[in-house]
mmCIF file of C-alpha atoms in Angstrom:
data_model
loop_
_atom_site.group_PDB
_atom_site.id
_atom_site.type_symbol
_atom_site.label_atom_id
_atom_site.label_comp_id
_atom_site.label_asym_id
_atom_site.label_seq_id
_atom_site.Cartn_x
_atom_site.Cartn_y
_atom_site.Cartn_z
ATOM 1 C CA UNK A 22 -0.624 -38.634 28.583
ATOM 2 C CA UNK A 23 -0.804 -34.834 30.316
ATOM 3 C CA UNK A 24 -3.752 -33.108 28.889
ATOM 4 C CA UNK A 25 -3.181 -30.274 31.131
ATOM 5 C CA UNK A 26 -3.704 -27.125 29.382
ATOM 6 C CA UNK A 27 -1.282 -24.781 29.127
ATOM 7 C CA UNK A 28 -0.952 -21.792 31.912
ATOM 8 C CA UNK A 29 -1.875 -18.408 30.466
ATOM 9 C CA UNK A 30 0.614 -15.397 32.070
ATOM 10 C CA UNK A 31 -1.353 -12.851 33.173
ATOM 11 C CA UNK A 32 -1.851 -9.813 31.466
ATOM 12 C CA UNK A 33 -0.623 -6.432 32.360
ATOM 13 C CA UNK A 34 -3.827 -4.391 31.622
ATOM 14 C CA UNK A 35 -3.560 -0.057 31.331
ATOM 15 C CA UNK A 36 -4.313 1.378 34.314
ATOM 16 C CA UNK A 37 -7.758 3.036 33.394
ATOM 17 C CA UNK A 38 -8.087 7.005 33.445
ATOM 18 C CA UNK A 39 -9.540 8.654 36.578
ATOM 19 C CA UNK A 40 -12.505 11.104 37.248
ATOM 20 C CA UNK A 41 -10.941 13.044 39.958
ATOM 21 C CA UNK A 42 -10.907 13.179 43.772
ATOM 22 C CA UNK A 43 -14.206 10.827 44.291
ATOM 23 C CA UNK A 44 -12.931 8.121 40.898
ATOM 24 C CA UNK A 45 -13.466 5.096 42.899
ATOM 25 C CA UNK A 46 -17.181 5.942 43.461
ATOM 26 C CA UNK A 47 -17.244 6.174 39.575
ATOM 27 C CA UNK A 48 -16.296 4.101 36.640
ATOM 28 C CA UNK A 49 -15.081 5.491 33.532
ATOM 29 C CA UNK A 50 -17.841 5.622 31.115
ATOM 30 C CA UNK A 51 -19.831 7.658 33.689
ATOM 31 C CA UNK A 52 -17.816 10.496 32.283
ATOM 32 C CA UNK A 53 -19.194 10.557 28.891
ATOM 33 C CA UNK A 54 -22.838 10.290 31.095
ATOM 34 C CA UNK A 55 -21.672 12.924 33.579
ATOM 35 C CA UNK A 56 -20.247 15.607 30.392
ATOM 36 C CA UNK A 57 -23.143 15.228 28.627
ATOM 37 C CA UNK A 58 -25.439 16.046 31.287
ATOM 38 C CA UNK A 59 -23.197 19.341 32.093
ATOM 39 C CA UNK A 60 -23.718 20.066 28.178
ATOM 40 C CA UNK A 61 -27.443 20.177 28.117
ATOM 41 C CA UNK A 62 -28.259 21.022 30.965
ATOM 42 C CA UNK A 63 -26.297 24.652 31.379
ATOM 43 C CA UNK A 64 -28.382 26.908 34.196
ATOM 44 C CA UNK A 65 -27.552 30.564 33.058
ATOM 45 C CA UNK A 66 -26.464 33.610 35.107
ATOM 46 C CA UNK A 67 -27.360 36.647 32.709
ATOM 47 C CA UNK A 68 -25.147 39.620 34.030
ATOM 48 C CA UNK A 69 -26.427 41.815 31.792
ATOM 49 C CA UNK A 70 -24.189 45.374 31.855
ATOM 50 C CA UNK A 71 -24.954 47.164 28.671
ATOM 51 C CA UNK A 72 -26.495 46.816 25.015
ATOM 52 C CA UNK A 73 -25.056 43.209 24.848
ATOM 53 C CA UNK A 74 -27.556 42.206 27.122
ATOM 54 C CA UNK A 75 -30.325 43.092 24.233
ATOM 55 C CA UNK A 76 -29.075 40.668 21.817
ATOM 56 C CA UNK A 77 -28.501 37.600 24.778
ATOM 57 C CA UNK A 78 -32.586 38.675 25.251
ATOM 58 C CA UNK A 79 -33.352 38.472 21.615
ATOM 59 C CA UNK A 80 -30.964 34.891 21.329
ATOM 60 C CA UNK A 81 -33.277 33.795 24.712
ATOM 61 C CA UNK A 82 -36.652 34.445 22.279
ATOM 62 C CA UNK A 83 -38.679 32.244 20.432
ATOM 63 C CA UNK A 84 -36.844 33.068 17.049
ATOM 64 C CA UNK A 85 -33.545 31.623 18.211
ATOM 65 C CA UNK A 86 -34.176 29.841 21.133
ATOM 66 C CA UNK A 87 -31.427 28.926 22.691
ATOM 67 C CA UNK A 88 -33.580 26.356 25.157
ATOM 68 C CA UNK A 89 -33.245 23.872 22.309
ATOM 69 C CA UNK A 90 -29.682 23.493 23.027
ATOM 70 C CA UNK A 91 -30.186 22.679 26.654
ATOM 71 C CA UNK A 92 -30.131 26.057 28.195
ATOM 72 C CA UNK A 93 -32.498 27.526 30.472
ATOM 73 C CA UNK A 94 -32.246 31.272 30.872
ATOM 74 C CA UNK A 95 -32.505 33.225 34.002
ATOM 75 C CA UNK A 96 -31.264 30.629 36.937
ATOM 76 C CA UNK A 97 -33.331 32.184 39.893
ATOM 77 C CA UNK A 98 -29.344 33.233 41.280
ATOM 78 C CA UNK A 99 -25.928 32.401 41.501
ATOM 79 C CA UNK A 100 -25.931 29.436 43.528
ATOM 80 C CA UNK A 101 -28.133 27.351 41.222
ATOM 81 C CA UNK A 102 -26.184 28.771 37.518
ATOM 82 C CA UNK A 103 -24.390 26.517 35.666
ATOM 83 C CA UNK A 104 -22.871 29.482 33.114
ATOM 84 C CA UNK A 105 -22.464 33.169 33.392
ATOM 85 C CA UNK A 106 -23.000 35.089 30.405
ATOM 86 C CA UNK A 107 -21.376 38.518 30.622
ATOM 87 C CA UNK A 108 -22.201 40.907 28.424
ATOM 88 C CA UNK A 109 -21.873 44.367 28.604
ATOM 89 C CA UNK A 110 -19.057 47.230 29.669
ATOM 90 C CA UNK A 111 -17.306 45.488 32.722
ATOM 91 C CA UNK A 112 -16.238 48.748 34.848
ATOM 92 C CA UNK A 113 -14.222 48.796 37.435
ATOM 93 C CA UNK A 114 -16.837 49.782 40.106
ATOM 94 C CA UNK A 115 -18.895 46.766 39.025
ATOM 95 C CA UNK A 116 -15.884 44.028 39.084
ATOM 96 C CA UNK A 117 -16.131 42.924 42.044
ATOM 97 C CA UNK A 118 -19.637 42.131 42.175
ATOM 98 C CA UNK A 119 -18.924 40.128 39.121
ATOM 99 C CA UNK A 120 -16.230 38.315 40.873
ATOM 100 C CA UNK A 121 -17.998 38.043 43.955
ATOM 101 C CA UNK A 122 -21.466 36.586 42.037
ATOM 102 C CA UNK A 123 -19.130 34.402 40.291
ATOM 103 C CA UNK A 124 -17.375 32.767 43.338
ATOM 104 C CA UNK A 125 -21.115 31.871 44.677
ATOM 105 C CA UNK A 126 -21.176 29.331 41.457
ATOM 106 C CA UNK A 127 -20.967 25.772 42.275
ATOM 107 C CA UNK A 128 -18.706 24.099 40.289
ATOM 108 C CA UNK A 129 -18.383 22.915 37.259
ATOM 109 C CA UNK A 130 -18.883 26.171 36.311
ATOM 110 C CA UNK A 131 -18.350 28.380 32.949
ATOM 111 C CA UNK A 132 -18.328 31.940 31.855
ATOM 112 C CA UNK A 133 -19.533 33.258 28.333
ATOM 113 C CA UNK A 134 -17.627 36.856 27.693
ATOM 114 C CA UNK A 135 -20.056 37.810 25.327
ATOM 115 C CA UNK A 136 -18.981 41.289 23.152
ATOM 116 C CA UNK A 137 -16.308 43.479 22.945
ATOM 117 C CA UNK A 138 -16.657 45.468 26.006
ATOM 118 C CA UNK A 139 -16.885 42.493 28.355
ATOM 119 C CA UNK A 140 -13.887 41.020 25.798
ATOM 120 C CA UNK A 141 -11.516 43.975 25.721
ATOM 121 C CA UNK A 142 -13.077 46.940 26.893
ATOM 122 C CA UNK A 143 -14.381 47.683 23.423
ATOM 123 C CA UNK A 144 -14.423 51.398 22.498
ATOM 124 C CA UNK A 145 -13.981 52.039 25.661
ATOM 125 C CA UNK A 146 -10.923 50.994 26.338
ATOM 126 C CA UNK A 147 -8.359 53.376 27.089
ATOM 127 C CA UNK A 148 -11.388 54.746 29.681
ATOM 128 C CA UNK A 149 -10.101 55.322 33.249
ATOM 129 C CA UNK A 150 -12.862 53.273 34.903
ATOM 130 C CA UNK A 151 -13.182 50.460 32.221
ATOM 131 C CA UNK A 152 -11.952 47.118 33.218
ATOM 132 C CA UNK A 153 -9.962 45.547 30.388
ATOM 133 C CA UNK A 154 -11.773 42.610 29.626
ATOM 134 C CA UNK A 155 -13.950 40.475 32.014
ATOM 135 C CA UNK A 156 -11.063 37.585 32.535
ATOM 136 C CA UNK A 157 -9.050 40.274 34.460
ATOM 137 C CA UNK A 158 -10.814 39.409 37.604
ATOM 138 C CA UNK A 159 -12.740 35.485 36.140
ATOM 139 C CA UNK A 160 -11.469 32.840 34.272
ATOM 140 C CA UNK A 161 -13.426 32.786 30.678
ATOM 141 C CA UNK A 162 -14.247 29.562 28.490
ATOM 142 C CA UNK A 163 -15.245 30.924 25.396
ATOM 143 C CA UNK A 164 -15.573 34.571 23.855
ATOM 144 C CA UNK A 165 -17.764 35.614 21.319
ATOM 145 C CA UNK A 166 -16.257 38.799 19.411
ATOM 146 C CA UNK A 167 -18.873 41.467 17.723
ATOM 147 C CA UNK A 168 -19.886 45.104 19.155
ATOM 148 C CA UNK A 169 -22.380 44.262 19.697
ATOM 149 C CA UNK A 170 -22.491 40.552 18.335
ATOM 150 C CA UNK A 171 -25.574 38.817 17.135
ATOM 151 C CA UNK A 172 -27.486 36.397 18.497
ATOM 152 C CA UNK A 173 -26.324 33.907 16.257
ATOM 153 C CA UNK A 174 -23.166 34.563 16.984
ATOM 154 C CA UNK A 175 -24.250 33.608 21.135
ATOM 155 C CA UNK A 176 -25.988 30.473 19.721
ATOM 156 C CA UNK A 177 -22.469 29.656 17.955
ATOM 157 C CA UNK A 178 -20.512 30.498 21.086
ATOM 158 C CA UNK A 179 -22.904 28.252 23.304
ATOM 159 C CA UNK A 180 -22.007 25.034 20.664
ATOM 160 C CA UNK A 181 -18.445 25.902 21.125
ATOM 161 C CA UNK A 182 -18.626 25.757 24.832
ATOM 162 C CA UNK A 183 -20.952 22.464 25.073
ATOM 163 C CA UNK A 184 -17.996 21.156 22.696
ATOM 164 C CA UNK A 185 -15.525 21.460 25.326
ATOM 165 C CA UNK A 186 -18.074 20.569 28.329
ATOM 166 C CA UNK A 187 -17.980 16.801 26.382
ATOM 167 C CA UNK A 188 -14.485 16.696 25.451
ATOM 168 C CA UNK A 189 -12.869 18.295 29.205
ATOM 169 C CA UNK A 190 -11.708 15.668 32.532
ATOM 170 C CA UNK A 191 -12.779 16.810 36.046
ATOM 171 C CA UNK A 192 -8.991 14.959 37.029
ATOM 172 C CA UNK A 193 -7.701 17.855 34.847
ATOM 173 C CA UNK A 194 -9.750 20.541 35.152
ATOM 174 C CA UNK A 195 -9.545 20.393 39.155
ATOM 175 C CA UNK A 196 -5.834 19.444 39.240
ATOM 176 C CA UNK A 197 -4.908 23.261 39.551
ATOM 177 C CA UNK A 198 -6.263 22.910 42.854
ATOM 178 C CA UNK A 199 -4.039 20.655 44.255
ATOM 179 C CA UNK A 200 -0.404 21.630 41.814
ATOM 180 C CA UNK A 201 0.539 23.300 45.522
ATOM 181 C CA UNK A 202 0.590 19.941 47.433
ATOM 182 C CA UNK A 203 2.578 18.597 44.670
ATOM 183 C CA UNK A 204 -0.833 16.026 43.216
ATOM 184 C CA UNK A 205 -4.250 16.360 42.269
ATOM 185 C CA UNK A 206 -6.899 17.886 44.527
ATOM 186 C CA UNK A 207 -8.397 16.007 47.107
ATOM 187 C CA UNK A 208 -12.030 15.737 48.068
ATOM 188 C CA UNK A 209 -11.381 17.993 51.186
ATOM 189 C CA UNK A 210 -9.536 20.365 49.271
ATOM 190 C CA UNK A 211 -12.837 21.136 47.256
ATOM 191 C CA UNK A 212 -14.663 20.783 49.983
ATOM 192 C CA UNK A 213 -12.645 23.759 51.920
ATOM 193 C CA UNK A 214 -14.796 26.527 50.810
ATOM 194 C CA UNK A 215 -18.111 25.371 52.327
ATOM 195 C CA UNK A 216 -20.047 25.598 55.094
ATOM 196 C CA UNK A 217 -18.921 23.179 58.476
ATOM 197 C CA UNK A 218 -21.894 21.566 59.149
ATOM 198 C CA UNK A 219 -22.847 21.872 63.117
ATOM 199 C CA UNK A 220 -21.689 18.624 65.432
ATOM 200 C CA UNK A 221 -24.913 16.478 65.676
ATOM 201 C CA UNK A 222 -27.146 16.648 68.620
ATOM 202 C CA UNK A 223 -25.493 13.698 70.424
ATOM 203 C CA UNK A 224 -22.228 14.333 69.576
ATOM 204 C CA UNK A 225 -22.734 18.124 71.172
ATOM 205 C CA UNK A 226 -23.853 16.091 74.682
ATOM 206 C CA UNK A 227 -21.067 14.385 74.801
ATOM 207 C CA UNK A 228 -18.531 16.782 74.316
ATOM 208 C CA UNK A 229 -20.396 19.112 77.380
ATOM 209 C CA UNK A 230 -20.306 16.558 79.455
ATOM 210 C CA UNK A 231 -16.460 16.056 78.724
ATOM 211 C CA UNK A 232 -15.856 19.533 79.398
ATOM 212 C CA UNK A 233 -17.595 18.750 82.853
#
């Protein structure tokens, strides 16, 4: 009598959802690990313009203290900020400092347009040497409405941007990048705006002695 059991076809399992550029050198649930360490741990870069800049002080205080939500105020620059916080009257002498400080970010990065004037203008406006809003020259996450707005009202915008930190996909939120070679953007790609490093010290022998 055959006792053989009988031969299981294989199953066609979903192809699971990728990190980005470097996926294989992650699995999946590193990006609920690799989100929520982006969410508390948000570096800021205060660019403080105008009386906005007050309240982000006061919210920065020991009466709100927004360190209990996993962000540490006054990143020593640019290059080691997580989250720029603008807030103040954007003019359009001071854009492209703003853009400029901004592109120095590593990324992830996020921006906080924090009051009206760094919003829309605010009364200003219709002024001939206002900028329009901050995310004329810089992308913004989240904007926080008020003239000026309370620090509550920072604390509340903060939440709202941790929210999307957890929620967001590095695949999607870097696949901008690459929409011009017709696919997602390669390590290289991200990679374009640094620094070459210099050839290593044997590798600069041997190409003098090929020139020779």
């Amino acid at each position: 009598m055959d006792v053989t059991p009988p031969v299981t076809p294989p199953v066609d399992l979903p192809e699971p959802r990728r990190l980005g550029p470097l996926a294989r050198l992650a699995p999946e649930p590193m990006k609920v690990v690799l989100n929520w360490g982006r969410r508390y741990s948000l570096w800021v870069f205060n660019f403080g313009l105008a009386c906005c800049a007050i309240e982000f002080i006061a919210a920065s205080m020991a009466r709100h203290d927004f360190i209990r939500l996993g962000v540490i105020p006054f990143a020593p620059g640019p290059r080691q900020a997580d989250l720029m916080i603008v807030s103040g009257t954007v003019t359009d002498k001071m854009a492209p400092a703003v853009k400029r400080l901004y592109e120095q970010m590593p990324e992830p990065k996020y921006v906080i347009s924090f009051g009206a004037c760094s919003n829309c203008g605010g009364p200003y406006w219709d002024s001939y040497s206002v900028t329009k809003g901050v995310d004329q020259i810089i992308p913004v996450d989240v904007y926080v409405p008020g003239c000026p707005p309370r620090p509550e009202a920072l604390l509340q915008g903060i939440i709202k941007l941790q929210e999307k930190i957890a929620q967001e996909s590095l695949g999607e939120r870097y696949a901008a990048a690459g929409s011009a070679a017709g696919g997602a953007a390669t390590a290289g790609q991200l990679r374009s705006g640094l620094v070459t490093p210099p050839p290593a010290p044997g590798a600069a022998a041997d190409s003098e002695e090929t020139d020779r």
